[in-house]
């Protein structure tokens, strides 16, 4: 079992570019989440999904979009990248039967 | 108001000693849960321990225990017999409401623990 995988590990974007951060899980979990972690700070929730076809905004959704067409995949789309989106992005999964969340290794994004 | 507050930005502890990392929380929900995660310098998030609001006993996992004081809204992490490998950032997080709301977590700002040999 790979658990939660994220690609890419690192990326540098220019202002105004767009990209998609990939997240895939093989844990058959219903719940998936995207968090961002700014330097020296805790994680903040961007978007989450409770199942395929269902997504909802978290605390900091502006500038991002998500989709959930399958149980396994939960991509995060950045449109018109801005320096304020420089951060480490974590994808996580969870089950409706337990409360623990399982985190991917993160994607470090720099926007210059 | 902050939902999760960690008042210690950084702490030192001598190897083999115990250390307490503070966490206070704010919620009006009756059903909630508190988590502690460890983030070493490599960056991954490692789950340590969980305490549900209805759990009567304090949670323990090996050298980690959670000192849960519901009336004071605190959920402090106690690490016994510190090891050099415990040097890391530690985050307290809270889940609010019932499971079908998605179990989203709210994180505190973290405490950096440094273990001295």
PDB file of C-alpha atoms in Angstrom:
ATOM      1  CA  UNK A   1       0.000   0.000   0.000  1.00  0.00           C
ATOM      2  CA  UNK A   2       1.395   3.376  -1.017  1.00  0.00           C
ATOM      3  CA  UNK A   3      -1.036   5.259   1.242  1.00  0.00           C
ATOM      4  CA  UNK A   4      -1.293   8.873   0.103  1.00  0.00           C
ATOM      5  CA  UNK A   5       0.916  10.000  -2.761  1.00  0.00           C
ATOM      6  CA  UNK A   6       1.439  13.540  -3.989  1.00  0.00           C
ATOM      7  CA  UNK A   7       3.096  14.832  -7.131  1.00  0.00           C
ATOM      8  CA  UNK A   8       5.172  16.812  -7.767  1.00  0.00           C
ATOM      9  CA  UNK A   9       7.397  17.055  -4.675  1.00  0.00           C
ATOM     10  CA  UNK A  10       8.696  20.491  -5.641  1.00  0.00           C
ATOM     11  CA  UNK A  11       7.614  23.105  -8.156  1.00  0.00           C
ATOM     12  CA  UNK A  12       8.537  26.667  -9.012  1.00  0.00           C
ATOM     13  CA  UNK A  13       5.871  28.717 -10.794  1.00  0.00           C
ATOM     14  CA  UNK A  14       5.964  32.165 -12.271  1.00  0.00           C
ATOM     15  CA  UNK A  15       3.264  34.644 -11.290  1.00  0.00           C
ATOM     16  CA  UNK A  16       0.152  34.082 -13.374  1.00  0.00           C
ATOM     17  CA  UNK A  17       0.922  30.479 -14.320  1.00  0.00           C
ATOM     18  CA  UNK A  18      -1.408  27.657 -13.389  1.00  0.00           C
ATOM     19  CA  UNK A  19      -0.816  24.090 -12.292  1.00  0.00           C
ATOM     20  CA  UNK A  20      -2.478  21.043 -10.782  1.00  0.00           C
ATOM     21  CA  UNK A  21      -1.215  19.301  -7.668  1.00  0.00           C
ATOM     22  CA  UNK A  22      -2.017  15.621  -7.783  1.00  0.00           C
ATOM     23  CA  UNK A  23      -3.142  13.514  -4.821  1.00  0.00           C
ATOM     24  CA  UNK A  24      -3.924   9.807  -4.980  1.00  0.00           C
ATOM     25  CA  UNK A  25      -4.822   7.387  -2.218  1.00  0.00           C
ATOM     26  CA  UNK A  26      -5.158   3.615  -2.133  1.00  0.00           C
ATOM     27  CA  UNK A  27      -6.709   3.425   1.340  1.00  0.00           C
ATOM     28  CA  UNK A  28     -10.307   3.468   0.063  1.00  0.00           C
ATOM     29  CA  UNK A  29     -11.070   6.417   2.334  1.00  0.00           C
ATOM     30  CA  UNK A  30     -14.134   8.534   1.698  1.00  0.00           C
ATOM     31  CA  UNK A  31     -12.727  11.766   3.055  1.00  0.00           C
ATOM     32  CA  UNK A  32      -9.936  13.739   1.403  1.00  0.00           C
ATOM     33  CA  UNK A  33      -8.463  17.116   2.273  1.00  0.00           C
ATOM     34  CA  UNK A  34      -6.071  19.736   1.012  1.00  0.00           C
ATOM     35  CA  UNK A  35      -4.121  21.824   3.507  1.00  0.00           C
ATOM     36  CA  UNK A  36      -1.478  24.472   3.064  1.00  0.00           C
ATOM     37  CA  UNK A  37       1.324  25.201   5.490  1.00  0.00           C
ATOM     38  CA  UNK A  38       3.004  28.577   5.297  1.00  0.00           C
ATOM     39  CA  UNK A  39       6.544  28.889   6.716  1.00  0.00           C
ATOM     40  CA  UNK A  40       6.601  28.540  10.513  1.00  0.00           C
ATOM     41  CA  UNK A  41       2.842  28.107  10.726  1.00  0.00           C
ATOM     42  CA  UNK A  42       0.259  25.415  11.266  1.00  0.00           C
ATOM     43  CA  UNK A  43      -1.818  23.852   8.500  1.00  0.00           C
ATOM     44  CA  UNK A  44      -4.912  25.519   7.089  1.00  0.00           C
ATOM     45  CA  UNK A  45      -7.699  23.703   5.252  1.00  0.00           C
ATOM     46  CA  UNK A  46      -8.205  24.722   1.620  1.00  0.00           C
ATOM     47  CA  UNK A  47     -10.855  22.271   0.372  1.00  0.00           C
ATOM     48  CA  UNK A  48     -12.227  18.931   1.404  1.00  0.00           C
ATOM     49  CA  UNK A  49     -14.364  16.131  -0.001  1.00  0.00           C
ATOM     50  CA  UNK A  50     -16.569  13.601   1.768  1.00  0.00           C
ATOM     51  CA  UNK A  51     -16.891  11.383  -1.297  1.00  0.00           C
ATOM     52  CA  UNK A  52     -16.686  11.225  -5.075  1.00  0.00           C
ATOM     53  CA  UNK A  53     -18.562  14.117  -6.646  1.00  0.00           C
ATOM     54  CA  UNK A  54     -18.777  16.120  -3.399  1.00  0.00           C
ATOM     55  CA  UNK A  55     -16.418  18.949  -2.496  1.00  0.00           C
ATOM     56  CA  UNK A  56     -16.608  21.913  -0.162  1.00  0.00           C
ATOM     57  CA  UNK A  57     -14.565  24.933   0.829  1.00  0.00           C
ATOM     58  CA  UNK A  58     -12.333  25.073   3.847  1.00  0.00           C
ATOM     59  CA  UNK A  59     -10.811  28.063   5.601  1.00  0.00           C
ATOM     60  CA  UNK A  60      -8.653  29.409   2.723  1.00  0.00           C
ATOM     61  CA  UNK A  61     -10.194  28.397  -0.651  1.00  0.00           C
ATOM     62  CA  UNK A  62      -9.552  31.565  -2.676  1.00  0.00           C
ATOM     63  CA  UNK A  63      -7.340  30.986  -5.710  1.00  0.00           C
ATOM     64  CA  UNK A  64      -7.876  27.223  -5.753  1.00  0.00           C
ATOM     65  CA  UNK A  65     -10.264  24.697  -7.258  1.00  0.00           C
ATOM     66  CA  UNK A  66     -10.750  20.986  -6.698  1.00  0.00           C
ATOM     67  CA  UNK A  67     -12.611  18.077  -8.206  1.00  0.00           C
ATOM     68  CA  UNK A  68     -13.322  14.561  -6.996  1.00  0.00           C
ATOM     69  CA  UNK A  69     -14.387  12.300  -9.823  1.00  0.00           C
ATOM     70  CA  UNK A  70     -13.117   9.090  -8.176  1.00  0.00           C
ATOM     71  CA  UNK A  71     -12.560   7.876  -4.627  1.00  0.00           C
ATOM     72  CA  UNK A  72      -8.815   7.687  -5.238  1.00  0.00           C
ATOM     73  CA  UNK A  73      -7.976  11.089  -6.732  1.00  0.00           C
ATOM     74  CA  UNK A  74      -8.380  14.625  -5.413  1.00  0.00           C
ATOM     75  CA  UNK A  75      -6.432  17.120  -7.551  1.00  0.00           C
ATOM     76  CA  UNK A  76      -5.938  20.736  -6.477  1.00  0.00           C
ATOM     77  CA  UNK A  77      -5.859  23.344  -9.230  1.00  0.00           C
ATOM     78  CA  UNK A  78      -4.111  26.710  -8.885  1.00  0.00           C
ATOM     79  CA  UNK A  79      -5.182  29.312 -11.420  1.00  0.00           C
ATOM     80  CA  UNK A  80      -3.185  32.522 -11.857  1.00  0.00           C
ATOM     81  CA  UNK A  81      -0.507  31.719  -9.276  1.00  0.00           C
ATOM     82  CA  UNK A  82       0.434  34.497  -6.859  1.00  0.00           C
ATOM     83  CA  UNK A  83       3.419  34.846  -4.468  1.00  0.00           C
ATOM     84  CA  UNK A  84       0.977  34.476  -1.547  1.00  0.00           C
ATOM     85  CA  UNK A  85       0.445  30.873  -2.669  1.00  0.00           C
ATOM     86  CA  UNK A  86       4.057  29.980  -1.910  1.00  0.00           C
ATOM     87  CA  UNK A  87       3.589  27.215   0.635  1.00  0.00           C
ATOM     88  CA  UNK A  88       3.796  23.504   1.324  1.00  0.00           C
ATOM     89  CA  UNK A  89       0.642  21.697   0.284  1.00  0.00           C
ATOM     90  CA  UNK A  90      -0.485  18.547   2.049  1.00  0.00           C
ATOM     91  CA  UNK A  91      -3.148  16.140   0.913  1.00  0.00           C
ATOM     92  CA  UNK A  92      -4.736  13.934   3.558  1.00  0.00           C
ATOM     93  CA  UNK A  93      -7.356  11.215   3.750  1.00  0.00           C
ATOM     94  CA  UNK A  94      -9.682  10.011   6.456  1.00  0.00           C
ATOM     95  CA  UNK A  95     -12.322   7.428   7.104  1.00  0.00           C
ATOM     96  CA  UNK A  96     -15.835   8.034   8.384  1.00  0.00           C
ATOM     97  CA  UNK A  97     -15.228   5.249  10.923  1.00  0.00           C
ATOM     98  CA  UNK A  98     -12.093   6.659  12.552  1.00  0.00           C
ATOM     99  CA  UNK A  99     -10.964  10.212  13.096  1.00  0.00           C
ATOM    100  CA  UNK A 100      -7.271   9.907  12.232  1.00  0.00           C
ATOM    101  CA  UNK A 101      -6.101  11.652   9.067  1.00  0.00           C
ATOM    102  CA  UNK A 102      -3.305  10.232   6.941  1.00  0.00           C
ATOM    103  CA  UNK A 103      -1.069  12.771   5.272  1.00  0.00           C
ATOM    104  CA  UNK A 104       0.851  12.656   2.041  1.00  0.00           C
ATOM    105  CA  UNK A 105       4.493  13.782   1.922  1.00  0.00           C
ATOM    106  CA  UNK A 106       3.618  17.298   0.712  1.00  0.00           C
ATOM    107  CA  UNK A 107       4.367  19.464  -2.325  1.00  0.00           C
ATOM    108  CA  UNK A 108       6.629  22.468  -1.853  1.00  0.00           C
ATOM    109  CA  UNK A 109       5.483  25.253  -4.176  1.00  0.00           C
ATOM    110  CA  UNK A 110       7.283  28.521  -4.791  1.00  0.00           C
ATOM    111  CA  UNK A 111       5.697  31.296  -6.835  1.00  0.00           C
ATOM    112  CA  UNK A 112       8.087  34.006  -8.045  1.00  0.00           C
TER     113      UNK A 112
ATOM    114  CA  UNK B   1     -10.844  33.804  18.847  1.00  0.00           C
ATOM    115  CA  UNK B   2      -8.241  31.190  17.967  1.00  0.00           C
ATOM    116  CA  UNK B   3      -9.689  27.709  18.015  1.00  0.00           C
ATOM    117  CA  UNK B   4      -6.361  26.082  18.875  1.00  0.00           C
ATOM    118  CA  UNK B   5      -3.659  27.927  20.798  1.00  0.00           C
ATOM    119  CA  UNK B   6      -0.137  26.690  21.376  1.00  0.00           C
ATOM    120  CA  UNK B   7       1.609  29.286  23.506  1.00  0.00           C
ATOM    121  CA  UNK B   8       5.136  27.839  23.403  1.00  0.00           C
ATOM    122  CA  UNK B   9       6.839  28.664  20.090  1.00  0.00           C
ATOM    123  CA  UNK B  10       9.971  26.772  21.140  1.00  0.00           C
ATOM    124  CA  UNK B  11      11.111  24.570  23.988  1.00  0.00           C
ATOM    125  CA  UNK B  12      14.285  22.818  25.084  1.00  0.00           C
ATOM    126  CA  UNK B  13      14.361  19.584  27.055  1.00  0.00           C
ATOM    127  CA  UNK B  14      17.245  17.498  28.288  1.00  0.00           C
ATOM    128  CA  UNK B  15      17.495  14.011  26.839  1.00  0.00           C
ATOM    129  CA  UNK B  16      15.731  11.384  29.015  1.00  0.00           C
ATOM    130  CA  UNK B  17      13.606  14.003  30.790  1.00  0.00           C
ATOM    131  CA  UNK B  18       9.846  14.444  30.394  1.00  0.00           C
ATOM    132  CA  UNK B  19       8.350  17.480  28.657  1.00  0.00           C
ATOM    133  CA  UNK B  20       4.842  18.931  28.401  1.00  0.00           C
ATOM    134  CA  UNK B  21       3.656  20.783  25.309  1.00  0.00           C
ATOM    135  CA  UNK B  22       0.659  23.022  25.920  1.00  0.00           C
ATOM    136  CA  UNK B  23      -2.524  23.204  23.863  1.00  0.00           C
ATOM    137  CA  UNK B  24      -5.755  25.039  24.646  1.00  0.00           C
ATOM    138  CA  UNK B  25      -8.834  24.928  22.445  1.00  0.00           C
ATOM    139  CA  UNK B  26     -12.117  26.714  21.952  1.00  0.00           C
ATOM    140  CA  UNK B  27     -15.298  25.038  20.778  1.00  0.00           C
ATOM    141  CA  UNK B  28     -18.995  25.072  21.578  1.00  0.00           C
ATOM    142  CA  UNK B  29     -19.525  21.549  20.236  1.00  0.00           C
ATOM    143  CA  UNK B  30     -20.131  18.687  22.657  1.00  0.00           C
ATOM    144  CA  UNK B  31     -18.543  16.150  20.319  1.00  0.00           C
ATOM    145  CA  UNK B  32     -15.001  16.956  19.316  1.00  0.00           C
ATOM    146  CA  UNK B  33     -11.531  15.440  19.342  1.00  0.00           C
ATOM    147  CA  UNK B  34      -7.978  16.572  19.899  1.00  0.00           C
ATOM    148  CA  UNK B  35      -4.958  15.335  17.969  1.00  0.00           C
ATOM    149  CA  UNK B  36      -1.227  15.746  18.224  1.00  0.00           C
ATOM    150  CA  UNK B  37       0.983  15.494  15.146  1.00  0.00           C
ATOM    151  CA  UNK B  38       4.773  15.523  14.913  1.00  0.00           C
ATOM    152  CA  UNK B  39       6.540  17.163  11.977  1.00  0.00           C
ATOM    153  CA  UNK B  40      10.272  16.403  11.793  1.00  0.00           C
ATOM    154  CA  UNK B  41      12.628  18.477   9.667  1.00  0.00           C
ATOM    155  CA  UNK B  42      11.917  16.151   6.731  1.00  0.00           C
ATOM    156  CA  UNK B  43       8.426  17.660   6.616  1.00  0.00           C
ATOM    157  CA  UNK B  44       6.007  14.745   6.897  1.00  0.00           C
ATOM    158  CA  UNK B  45       3.094  14.834   9.326  1.00  0.00           C
ATOM    159  CA  UNK B  46       3.151  11.940  11.799  1.00  0.00           C
ATOM    160  CA  UNK B  47       0.077  11.150  13.890  1.00  0.00           C
ATOM    161  CA  UNK B  48       0.905  10.700  17.578  1.00  0.00           C
ATOM    162  CA  UNK B  49      -2.226  10.531  19.688  1.00  0.00           C
ATOM    163  CA  UNK B  50      -5.978  11.235  19.737  1.00  0.00           C
ATOM    164  CA  UNK B  51      -8.425  12.107  22.523  1.00  0.00           C
ATOM    165  CA  UNK B  52     -12.174  12.223  22.029  1.00  0.00           C
ATOM    166  CA  UNK B  53     -14.291  14.600  24.077  1.00  0.00           C
ATOM    167  CA  UNK B  54     -16.295  11.730  25.529  1.00  0.00           C
ATOM    168  CA  UNK B  55     -13.279   9.572  26.375  1.00  0.00           C
ATOM    169  CA  UNK B  56     -13.075   9.221  30.134  1.00  0.00           C
ATOM    170  CA  UNK B  57      -9.453   8.153  30.293  1.00  0.00           C
ATOM    171  CA  UNK B  58      -6.511  10.205  29.103  1.00  0.00           C
ATOM    172  CA  UNK B  59      -5.090   8.763  25.895  1.00  0.00           C
ATOM    173  CA  UNK B  60      -1.660   7.128  25.941  1.00  0.00           C
ATOM    174  CA  UNK B  61       0.523   5.803  23.117  1.00  0.00           C
ATOM    175  CA  UNK B  62       3.895   4.508  24.222  1.00  0.00           C
ATOM    176  CA  UNK B  63       5.923   7.498  25.501  1.00  0.00           C
ATOM    177  CA  UNK B  64       3.143   9.930  24.559  1.00  0.00           C
ATOM    178  CA  UNK B  65       0.224  10.786  26.783  1.00  0.00           C
ATOM    179  CA  UNK B  66      -2.431  13.435  26.503  1.00  0.00           C
ATOM    180  CA  UNK B  67      -3.348  15.375  29.633  1.00  0.00           C
ATOM    181  CA  UNK B  68      -6.975  16.203  28.818  1.00  0.00           C
ATOM    182  CA  UNK B  69      -8.650  18.737  31.106  1.00  0.00           C
ATOM    183  CA  UNK B  70     -12.082  19.332  29.627  1.00  0.00           C
ATOM    184  CA  UNK B  71     -13.212  22.064  32.025  1.00  0.00           C
ATOM    185  CA  UNK B  72     -10.064  24.056  31.304  1.00  0.00           C
ATOM    186  CA  UNK B  73     -10.236  23.231  27.571  1.00  0.00           C
ATOM    187  CA  UNK B  74      -6.686  22.032  27.505  1.00  0.00           C
ATOM    188  CA  UNK B  75      -5.109  19.000  25.853  1.00  0.00           C
ATOM    189  CA  UNK B  76      -1.428  19.002  26.684  1.00  0.00           C
ATOM    190  CA  UNK B  77       0.973  16.461  25.204  1.00  0.00           C
ATOM    191  CA  UNK B  78       3.393  14.800  27.613  1.00  0.00           C
ATOM    192  CA  UNK B  79       6.462  13.088  26.195  1.00  0.00           C
ATOM    193  CA  UNK B  80       8.273  10.914  28.710  1.00  0.00           C
ATOM    194  CA  UNK B  81      11.977  10.024  28.522  1.00  0.00           C
ATOM    195  CA  UNK B  82      12.779  12.417  25.662  1.00  0.00           C
ATOM    196  CA  UNK B  83      15.011  11.160  22.872  1.00  0.00           C
ATOM    197  CA  UNK B  84      17.105  13.086  20.370  1.00  0.00           C
ATOM    198  CA  UNK B  85      14.720  11.916  17.648  1.00  0.00           C
ATOM    199  CA  UNK B  86      11.880  13.770  19.364  1.00  0.00           C
ATOM    200  CA  UNK B  87      13.318  17.080  18.135  1.00  0.00           C
ATOM    201  CA  UNK B  88      10.619  18.347  15.771  1.00  0.00           C
ATOM    202  CA  UNK B  89       7.620  20.639  15.403  1.00  0.00           C
ATOM    203  CA  UNK B  90       4.537  19.474  17.262  1.00  0.00           C
ATOM    204  CA  UNK B  91       1.036  20.495  16.254  1.00  0.00           C
ATOM    205  CA  UNK B  92      -2.164  20.272  18.219  1.00  0.00           C
ATOM    206  CA  UNK B  93      -5.326  19.971  16.118  1.00  0.00           C
ATOM    207  CA  UNK B  94      -9.062  19.725  16.734  1.00  0.00           C
ATOM    208  CA  UNK B  95     -11.944  17.965  15.006  1.00  0.00           C
ATOM    209  CA  UNK B  96     -15.375  19.436  15.719  1.00  0.00           C
ATOM    210  CA  UNK B  97     -18.860  18.068  15.314  1.00  0.00           C
ATOM    211  CA  UNK B  98     -20.091  14.719  14.137  1.00  0.00           C
ATOM    212  CA  UNK B  99     -18.267  12.442  11.728  1.00  0.00           C
ATOM    213  CA  UNK B 100     -20.541  13.043   8.797  1.00  0.00           C
ATOM    214  CA  UNK B 101     -19.393  16.660   8.628  1.00  0.00           C
ATOM    215  CA  UNK B 102     -16.096  15.524   7.157  1.00  0.00           C
ATOM    216  CA  UNK B 103     -13.845  15.509  10.231  1.00  0.00           C
ATOM    217  CA  UNK B 104     -11.870  18.561   9.141  1.00  0.00           C
ATOM    218  CA  UNK B 105      -8.999  19.575  11.390  1.00  0.00           C
ATOM    219  CA  UNK B 106      -8.083  22.994  12.743  1.00  0.00           C
ATOM    220  CA  UNK B 107      -4.398  23.276  13.641  1.00  0.00           C
ATOM    221  CA  UNK B 108      -2.513  25.349  16.153  1.00  0.00           C
ATOM    222  CA  UNK B 109       0.632  27.260  15.284  1.00  0.00           C
ATOM    223  CA  UNK B 110       2.958  24.571  16.576  1.00  0.00           C
ATOM    224  CA  UNK B 111       5.730  24.202  19.155  1.00  0.00           C
ATOM    225  CA  UNK B 112       9.302  23.488  18.149  1.00  0.00           C
ATOM    226  CA  UNK B 113      10.859  21.008  20.584  1.00  0.00           C
ATOM    227  CA  UNK B 114      14.611  20.674  20.772  1.00  0.00           C
ATOM    228  CA  UNK B 115      16.123  17.817  22.765  1.00  0.00           C
ATOM    229  CA  UNK B 116      19.581  18.461  24.197  1.00  0.00           C
ATOM    230  CA  UNK B 117      22.053  15.590  24.602  1.00  0.00           C
TER     231      UNK B 117
END
